[in-house]
CSV table of C-alpha atoms in Angstrom, one decimal:
chain,number,residue,atom,x,y,z
A,11,UNK,CA,89.1,111.9,65.4
A,12,UNK,CA,86.6,112.5,68.1
A,13,UNK,CA,85.2,116.6,69.2
A,14,UNK,CA,87.0,115.7,72.3
A,15,UNK,CA,90.4,114.3,71.3
A,16,UNK,CA,89.7,117.8,68.9
A,17,UNK,CA,89.7,120.3,71.8
A,18,UNK,CA,91.8,118.4,74.4
A,19,UNK,CA,94.1,121.0,74.1
A,20,UNK,CA,92.8,124.2,73.5
A,21,UNK,CA,94.5,127.3,71.8
A,22,UNK,CA,98.1,126.4,70.0
A,23,UNK,CA,97.7,122.5,70.5
A,24,UNK,CA,94.7,122.5,68.4
A,25,UNK,CA,95.7,122.7,65.4
A,26,UNK,CA,97.8,119.9,66.3
A,27,UNK,CA,94.9,117.7,67.4
A,28,UNK,CA,92.9,118.3,64.3
A,29,UNK,CA,95.9,117.6,61.8
A,30,UNK,CA,96.4,114.4,63.4
A,31,UNK,CA,92.5,113.2,62.3
A,32,UNK,CA,93.6,112.4,58.7
A,33,UNK,CA,96.3,110.1,59.9
A,34,UNK,CA,94.1,108.3,62.8
A,35,UNK,CA,91.8,107.6,60.2
A,36,UNK,CA,94.1,106.3,57.4
A,37,UNK,CA,95.4,104.1,60.4
A,38,UNK,CA,91.6,102.8,61.5
A,39,UNK,CA,92.9,98.7,61.3
A,40,UNK,CA,96.4,100.0,63.7
A,41,UNK,CA,95.8,100.2,67.6
A,42,UNK,CA,98.3,102.4,69.0
A,43,UNK,CA,99.6,101.7,72.7
A,44,UNK,CA,101.8,105.1,74.1
A,45,UNK,CA,104.2,103.8,77.1
A,46,UNK,CA,105.5,106.3,79.1
A,47,UNK,CA,108.4,105.7,80.4
A,48,UNK,CA,111.7,106.7,82.4
A,49,UNK,CA,114.7,105.1,80.6
A,50,UNK,CA,116.8,107.5,81.3
A,51,UNK,CA,117.6,109.6,83.9
A,52,UNK,CA,117.6,108.4,88.2
A,53,UNK,CA,114.4,105.8,87.6
A,54,UNK,CA,115.9,104.1,84.6
A,55,UNK,CA,115.7,101.0,86.1
A,56,UNK,CA,111.5,101.2,86.5
A,57,UNK,CA,111.5,102.3,82.8
A,58,UNK,CA,113.2,99.3,81.5
A,59,UNK,CA,111.2,96.7,83.6
A,60,UNK,CA,108.2,98.8,82.4
A,61,UNK,CA,109.5,98.5,78.5
A,62,UNK,CA,110.8,94.5,78.7
A,63,UNK,CA,107.6,93.9,80.6
A,64,UNK,CA,105.3,95.1,77.9
A,65,UNK,CA,107.5,93.8,75.2
A,66,UNK,CA,107.5,90.6,76.7
A,67,UNK,CA,103.3,90.2,76.5
A,68,UNK,CA,103.1,91.5,72.8
A,69,UNK,CA,106.1,88.7,71.7
A,70,UNK,CA,104.5,86.0,73.6
A,71,UNK,CA,100.8,86.6,72.4
A,72,UNK,CA,101.7,88.7,69.1
A,73,UNK,CA,100.9,92.3,67.7
A,74,UNK,CA,97.4,91.2,66.4
A,75,UNK,CA,94.2,91.7,68.8
A,76,UNK,CA,90.6,90.9,67.6
A,77,UNK,CA,91.8,91.1,63.9
A,78,UNK,CA,93.7,94.6,64.6
A,79,UNK,CA,97.2,95.2,64.2
A,80,UNK,CA,98.9,97.0,67.8
A,81,UNK,CA,101.8,99.4,67.5
A,82,UNK,CA,103.5,99.6,70.6
A,83,UNK,CA,104.3,103.4,70.8
A,84,UNK,CA,107.7,104.1,73.3
A,85,UNK,CA,108.3,107.5,74.7
A,86,UNK,CA,111.3,108.5,77.8
A,87,UNK,CA,109.6,111.2,80.0
A,88,UNK,CA,113.3,111.2,82.3
A,89,UNK,CA,110.9,110.9,85.2
A,90,UNK,CA,109.7,114.3,85.0
A,91,UNK,CA,106.5,115.0,85.4
A,92,UNK,CA,106.5,118.4,82.4
A,93,UNK,CA,107.8,115.7,80.3
A,94,UNK,CA,105.5,113.1,81.3
A,95,UNK,CA,102.0,115.8,80.3
A,96,UNK,CA,103.9,117.0,77.4
A,97,UNK,CA,104.3,113.7,75.7
A,98,UNK,CA,101.3,112.4,76.6
A,99,UNK,CA,99.5,115.6,74.6
A,100,UNK,CA,101.9,114.8,71.3
A,101,UNK,CA,100.9,111.2,72.0
A,102,UNK,CA,96.9,111.7,71.6
A,103,UNK,CA,97.5,114.9,69.1
A,104,UNK,CA,100.0,114.1,67.3
A,105,UNK,CA,100.3,109.8,67.1
A,106,UNK,CA,96.3,109.3,67.4
A,107,UNK,CA,97.1,107.1,70.9
A,108,UNK,CA,94.2,105.0,72.0
A,109,UNK,CA,95.6,104.0,75.2
A,110,UNK,CA,98.0,105.7,77.6
A,111,UNK,CA,100.5,103.9,79.4
A,112,UNK,CA,103.4,103.1,82.1
A,113,UNK,CA,104.4,105.8,84.6
A,114,UNK,CA,106.8,104.5,87.1
A,115,UNK,CA,106.1,107.4,89.6
A,116,UNK,CA,103.0,108.6,91.5
A,117,UNK,CA,103.6,112.5,90.0
A,118,UNK,CA,104.1,111.0,86.1
A,119,UNK,CA,100.4,109.3,86.8
A,120,UNK,CA,98.7,112.6,88.1
A,121,UNK,CA,100.3,115.0,85.6
A,122,UNK,CA,98.5,113.1,82.6
A,123,UNK,CA,95.3,112.2,84.5
A,124,UNK,CA,93.2,115.4,83.3
A,125,UNK,CA,94.6,114.8,79.9
A,126,UNK,CA,92.8,111.6,80.0
A,127,UNK,CA,89.6,112.6,81.4
A,128,UNK,CA,89.7,115.3,78.7
A,129,UNK,CA,90.2,113.4,75.6
A,130,UNK,CA,88.6,110.1,77.2
A,131,UNK,CA,91.9,108.0,76.9
A,132,UNK,CA,92.0,105.3,79.1
A,133,UNK,CA,95.2,105.1,81.1
A,134,UNK,CA,97.0,102.4,82.3
A,135,UNK,CA,98.9,103.1,85.4
A,136,UNK,CA,101.4,100.2,85.8
A,137,UNK,CA,103.5,101.6,88.9
A,138,UNK,CA,102.2,104.7,90.7
A,139,UNK,CA,101.6,103.0,94.4
A,140,UNK,CA,99.2,106.2,95.6
A,141,UNK,CA,95.7,105.5,96.2
A,142,UNK,CA,94.6,108.4,95.2
A,143,UNK,CA,95.5,108.1,91.1
A,144,UNK,CA,92.2,105.9,90.4
A,145,UNK,CA,90.6,109.1,91.6
A,146,UNK,CA,91.9,111.7,89.5
A,147,UNK,CA,90.0,110.4,86.7
A,148,UNK,CA,87.5,108.2,85.4
A,149,UNK,CA,90.1,106.7,82.8
A,150,UNK,CA,92.4,105.3,85.4
A,151,UNK,CA,93.2,101.9,85.4
A,152,UNK,CA,95.6,100.8,88.0
A,153,UNK,CA,97.3,97.2,87.5
A,154,UNK,CA,99.9,97.5,90.3
A,155,UNK,CA,99.0,98.3,94.0
A,156,UNK,CA,98.7,100.4,96.5
A,157,UNK,CA,100.4,101.0,99.6
A,158,UNK,CA,98.1,100.8,102.0
A,159,UNK,CA,97.2,96.9,99.9
A,160,UNK,CA,100.4,96.0,100.7
A,161,UNK,CA,101.3,97.4,104.4
A,162,UNK,CA,97.6,96.9,106.0
A,163,UNK,CA,98.0,92.9,106.2
A,164,UNK,CA,101.5,93.5,107.5
A,165,UNK,CA,100.0,94.8,110.5
A,166,UNK,CA,97.7,92.5,110.9
A,167,UNK,CA,100.2,90.2,110.6
A,168,UNK,CA,102.6,91.7,112.8
A,169,UNK,CA,99.9,92.0,115.6
A,170,UNK,CA,98.9,88.1,114.9
A,171,UNK,CA,102.2,87.2,115.6
A,172,UNK,CA,103.2,88.5,119.1
A,173,UNK,CA,104.6,92.3,117.8
A,174,UNK,CA,102.8,94.9,120.2
A,175,UNK,CA,105.2,98.3,120.0
A,176,UNK,CA,107.0,99.8,116.3
A,177,UNK,CA,108.2,102.3,115.4
A,178,UNK,CA,107.9,103.2,111.7
A,179,UNK,CA,110.8,104.5,109.4
A,180,UNK,CA,109.8,105.5,105.7
A,181,UNK,CA,111.0,107.9,103.4
A,182,UNK,CA,109.5,110.9,103.3
A,183,UNK,CA,107.1,111.4,100.2
A,184,UNK,CA,103.7,110.1,98.9
A,185,UNK,CA,104.5,106.6,99.1
A,186,UNK,CA,106.1,106.4,101.9
A,187,UNK,CA,103.8,108.3,103.5
A,188,UNK,CA,100.9,105.9,102.4
A,189,UNK,CA,102.5,103.0,103.6
A,190,UNK,CA,103.4,104.2,107.1
A,191,UNK,CA,99.4,105.3,107.5
A,192,UNK,CA,98.3,102.0,106.2
A,193,UNK,CA,100.3,100.1,108.6
A,194,UNK,CA,99.9,102.6,111.6
A,195,UNK,CA,97.1,103.3,111.6
A,196,UNK,CA,95.9,99.1,111.1
A,197,UNK,CA,98.9,98.5,113.7
A,198,UNK,CA,96.8,100.9,116.4
A,199,UNK,CA,93.4,100.1,115.7
A,200,UNK,CA,94.5,96.1,116.5
A,201,UNK,CA,95.6,97.7,120.0
A,202,UNK,CA,99.3,97.9,119.1
A,203,UNK,CA,101.8,100.8,120.4
A,204,UNK,CA,103.3,102.9,117.2
A,205,UNK,CA,106.3,104.1,119.3
A,206,UNK,CA,107.6,106.6,117.1
A,207,UNK,CA,107.0,107.6,113.9
A,208,UNK,CA,110.4,108.6,111.3
A,209,UNK,CA,110.8,110.2,108.4
A,210,UNK,CA,113.8,110.6,106.1
A,211,UNK,CA,114.3,112.8,103.0
A,212,UNK,CA,114.0,110.6,100.0
A,213,UNK,CA,117.3,111.2,98.9
A,214,UNK,CA,119.2,109.9,102.4
A,215,UNK,CA,121.3,107.7,102.3
A,216,UNK,CA,122.6,107.6,106.3
A,217,UNK,CA,120.4,106.2,108.1
A,218,UNK,CA,122.2,105.9,111.8
A,219,UNK,CA,120.6,109.0,113.1
A,220,UNK,CA,117.2,107.6,112.9
A,221,UNK,CA,118.3,103.9,113.4
A,222,UNK,CA,119.4,105.5,116.5
A,223,UNK,CA,115.9,107.0,117.1
A,224,UNK,CA,114.4,103.8,117.0
A,225,UNK,CA,116.7,101.4,118.9
A,226,UNK,CA,116.4,104.5,121.8
A,227,UNK,CA,112.2,103.4,121.8
A,228,UNK,CA,112.7,100.0,122.5
A,229,UNK,CA,110.4,98.5,120.4
A,230,UNK,CA,109.8,95.4,119.4
A,231,UNK,CA,110.1,95.4,115.7
A,232,UNK,CA,110.8,98.3,113.7
A,233,UNK,CA,108.9,98.8,109.8
A,234,UNK,CA,110.6,100.3,107.4
A,235,UNK,CA,109.5,101.6,103.3
A,236,UNK,CA,112.4,103.2,101.3
A,237,UNK,CA,112.5,103.6,97.7
A,238,UNK,CA,113.8,100.7,95.9
A,239,UNK,CA,117.5,101.0,96.2
A,240,UNK,CA,118.0,102.0,99.1
A,241,UNK,CA,116.9,98.6,101.4
A,242,UNK,CA,120.5,97.2,101.1
A,243,UNK,CA,122.2,100.7,102.7
A,244,UNK,CA,119.1,100.6,105.0
A,245,UNK,CA,119.8,96.7,106.5
A,246,UNK,CA,123.7,96.9,106.5
A,247,UNK,CA,123.3,100.0,108.7
A,248,UNK,CA,120.7,98.5,110.8
A,249,UNK,CA,122.9,95.5,111.7
A,250,UNK,CA,126.0,97.4,111.8
A,251,UNK,CA,124.3,99.1,114.6
A,252,UNK,CA,123.1,96.0,115.6
A,253,UNK,CA,119.7,96.3,116.5
A,254,UNK,CA,119.5,93.1,114.9
A,255,UNK,CA,121.3,91.8,118.2
A,256,UNK,CA,118.9,94.1,120.4
A,257,UNK,CA,116.2,91.7,119.3
A,258,UNK,CA,114.2,94.6,117.1
A,259,UNK,CA,112.5,92.8,114.4
A,260,UNK,CA,112.5,94.2,110.4
A,261,UNK,CA,109.8,94.7,108.7
A,262,UNK,CA,109.1,95.8,105.3
A,263,UNK,CA,107.4,96.6,102.6
A,264,UNK,CA,107.8,94.5,99.6
A,265,UNK,CA,109.7,97.0,97.5
A,266,UNK,CA,112.5,97.1,100.1
A,267,UNK,CA,113.6,93.5,98.7
A,268,UNK,CA,112.8,93.9,95.5
A,269,UNK,CA,113.6,91.2,93.1
A,270,UNK,CA,115.7,92.4,90.8
A,271,UNK,CA,118.2,94.1,93.7
A,272,UNK,CA,118.0,91.5,96.2
A,273,UNK,CA,121.0,89.4,94.5
A,274,UNK,CA,123.3,92.7,95.4
A,275,UNK,CA,122.2,92.8,99.0
A,276,UNK,CA,124.8,90.9,101.8
A,277,UNK,CA,123.2,88.0,104.5
A,278,UNK,CA,121.5,91.1,106.6
A,279,UNK,CA,118.9,90.7,104.8
A,280,UNK,CA,118.2,87.8,106.3
A,281,UNK,CA,115.1,86.5,107.6
A,282,UNK,CA,113.4,90.1,106.9
A,283,UNK,CA,109.8,89.8,107.0
A,284,UNK,CA,107.8,91.4,104.0
A,285,UNK,CA,104.6,91.6,102.2
A,286,UNK,CA,103.9,92.1,98.8
A,287,UNK,CA,101.8,90.8,95.8
A,288,UNK,CA,104.4,89.7,93.6
A,289,UNK,CA,107.7,87.5,94.3
A,290,UNK,CA,109.7,85.7,91.4
A,291,UNK,CA,110.3,83.1,94.4
A,292,UNK,CA,106.3,82.7,93.7
A,293,UNK,CA,105.1,79.2,92.9
A,294,UNK,CA,103.0,78.1,89.9
A,295,UNK,CA,103.1,77.7,86.1
A,296,UNK,CA,102.6,80.9,85.0
A,297,UNK,CA,105.5,82.4,87.0
A,298,UNK,CA,107.7,79.9,86.4
A,299,UNK,CA,107.1,80.4,82.9
A,300,UNK,CA,107.1,84.1,83.0
A,301,UNK,CA,110.2,84.5,85.0
A,302,UNK,CA,112.0,81.9,82.2
A,303,UNK,CA,110.4,84.1,79.5
A,304,UNK,CA,111.7,86.9,81.1
A,305,UNK,CA,115.2,86.2,82.0
A,306,UNK,CA,115.4,84.6,78.3
A,307,UNK,CA,114.6,88.3,77.3
A,308,UNK,CA,116.0,90.5,79.2
A,309,UNK,CA,119.0,88.6,81.3
A,310,UNK,CA,117.8,89.2,84.6
A,311,UNK,CA,114.9,88.1,87.2
A,312,UNK,CA,111.4,90.6,86.7
A,313,UNK,CA,110.3,92.5,89.6
A,314,UNK,CA,106.8,93.5,90.2
A,315,UNK,CA,107.1,96.2,87.5
A,316,UNK,CA,107.1,93.7,84.9
A,317,UNK,CA,104.7,91.7,86.1
A,318,UNK,CA,102.8,95.6,86.2
A,319,UNK,CA,103.2,95.8,82.9
A,320,UNK,CA,102.8,92.2,81.5
A,321,UNK,CA,99.3,92.5,83.2
A,322,UNK,CA,98.5,95.8,81.7
A,323,UNK,CA,99.2,94.3,77.8
A,324,UNK,CA,96.8,91.6,79.2
A,325,UNK,CA,94.5,93.9,80.4
A,326,UNK,CA,94.1,96.0,77.2
A,327,UNK,CA,94.5,93.0,75.1
A,328,UNK,CA,91.3,91.1,76.5
A,329,UNK,CA,89.4,94.9,76.4
A,330,UNK,CA,90.2,95.2,72.7
A,331,UNK,CA,88.5,91.1,72.4
A,332,UNK,CA,85.3,92.3,74.6
A,333,UNK,CA,84.8,95.4,72.6
A,334,UNK,CA,85.4,93.4,69.0
A,335,UNK,CA,88.4,96.0,68.4
A,336,UNK,CA,86.2,99.1,69.2
A,337,UNK,CA,89.1,101.8,71.0
A,338,UNK,CA,86.5,104.2,72.3
A,339,UNK,CA,87.8,105.0,75.4
A,340,UNK,CA,84.7,104.7,77.5
A,341,UNK,CA,83.9,101.6,76.0
A,342,UNK,CA,87.4,100.2,76.7
A,343,UNK,CA,87.5,101.0,80.4
A,344,UNK,CA,83.8,99.7,81.4
A,345,UNK,CA,85.5,96.1,79.1
A,346,UNK,CA,88.4,96.3,81.1
A,347,UNK,CA,86.8,96.6,85.2
A,348,UNK,CA,85.4,93.5,86.0
A,349,UNK,CA,88.1,91.3,84.4
A,350,UNK,CA,90.1,88.5,86.0
A,351,UNK,CA,92.9,86.3,85.1
A,352,UNK,CA,95.6,84.3,86.2
A,353,UNK,CA,98.6,86.7,86.3
A,354,UNK,CA,102.2,85.5,86.9
A,355,UNK,CA,101.2,87.0,90.7
A,356,UNK,CA,98.3,84.5,91.2
A,357,UNK,CA,94.6,85.7,90.9
A,358,UNK,CA,94.0,89.2,89.3
A,359,UNK,CA,91.0,91.4,89.0
A,360,UNK,CA,90.0,94.8,88.2
A,361,UNK,CA,87.3,96.0,91.3
A,362,UNK,CA,85.1,98.0,88.6
A,363,UNK,CA,83.9,100.1,91.9
A,364,UNK,CA,87.3,101.9,91.9
A,365,UNK,CA,89.7,100.2,89.1
A,366,UNK,CA,92.1,98.8,91.1
A,367,UNK,CA,93.9,95.6,91.3
A,368,UNK,CA,92.3,93.0,93.6
A,369,UNK,CA,95.0,90.5,94.7
A,370,UNK,CA,96.7,88.5,96.6
A,371,UNK,CA,99.2,89.3,99.4
A,372,UNK,CA,102.0,87.4,100.7
A,373,UNK,CA,104.0,87.5,103.3
A,374,UNK,CA,107.5,86.2,102.8
A,375,UNK,CA,110.5,86.1,104.3
A,376,UNK,CA,114.1,86.7,102.9
A,377,UNK,CA,115.8,82.7,102.4
A,378,UNK,CA,118.8,82.1,100.6
A,379,UNK,CA,117.4,79.0,97.6
A,380,UNK,CA,119.8,77.6,95.2
A,381,UNK,CA,122.8,80.4,97.1
A,382,UNK,CA,120.9,82.9,96.0
A,383,UNK,CA,118.6,85.3,98.3
A,384,UNK,CA,115.1,85.2,97.6
A,385,UNK,CA,111.7,86.5,99.1
A,386,UNK,CA,110.0,83.5,99.6
A,387,UNK,CA,106.4,83.5,100.6
A,388,UNK,CA,105.0,81.7,103.9
A,389,UNK,CA,101.6,82.8,104.5
A,390,UNK,CA,98.8,84.5,102.1
A,391,UNK,CA,95.9,87.1,102.1
A,392,UNK,CA,93.4,86.4,99.7
A,393,UNK,CA,91.8,88.6,97.1
A,394,UNK,CA,92.7,92.5,98.8
A,395,UNK,CA,91.1,95.7,97.8
A,396,UNK,CA,93.0,99.0,98.0
A,397,UNK,CA,92.0,99.3,101.9
A,398,UNK,CA,91.3,103.1,101.5
A,399,UNK,CA,88.5,102.4,99.4
A,400,UNK,CA,87.0,100.5,101.2
A,401,UNK,CA,83.6,101.2,102.3
A,402,UNK,CA,82.9,101.2,106.0
């Protein structure tokens, strides 16, 4: 057990860290990965996708890497940041984990960032999409995406395709504000007009007053971002209020028509254009094999969260191969920087400067394929970095 680990939990926690030292030494041939995910509570679907994607990778690639056994330790944080922090502390102090992974929401990832820095433990962020996350610790590496990474290309596509006036409607929390800024700032920079900027309360399910405000502004398009699961309600109300007949197009960040929930939506979403880095309909042998295996294991389509987890495990395995099984946090992070591979989502690499994913962004349209709704890709923006971190 390193001095960093012994000192990370000062005071009452110090004895727990010290007590863990014999166990960590005795299990030197075991690499422990702590997966922290919301397995109960309002974000259970996120946790299940993280868990399923992680375990599918291990089943396919085996539970040994670089001659060492890999042990996955799953803990439920219920989607509460204080619980996430406590679990991470216990995993490092008592379980002697070498890598922390998961983190289904931005507050959960941010809660663990100081611990990752103090203990020098890599923190693999498999979901949070707020840009600032990787800046909070040099030990954070993201295999997910950032909101600006998906929304800036959508703004460019919209302007290139004749849209000149937009109303934006987003949920009022960090990812929504990031999505709003990414789309609106780029659209205005291109010469477009943002007629109104509307933010709805996070838990809101009645979008009628916000949609009326949008309709009154008579835009060419409505840009939307709401949390996964609220897209169906938003689009149903959009059609019920006749905004589709008013000639207003809907442009959305891809979570609005998430792969595992779009099957529960009705024809109100047909034709909706979104941008994202993954679709279950993405063509290619890697995704075809991934979707087939995931359906067999989980009984449902994978969504982007499952792919983030799958790729997160690939990142960990490949880094361990590079270090020859050495688990020092600094060495693992250095080994992760610059890694590239062919993911089910397409080509993927880790930016060595920002520790963010560099990936294709796809412009998609909701269509029926063999009777089922899918996000069908029709344009690709290759090798997109997080725009918030691109140096001018």
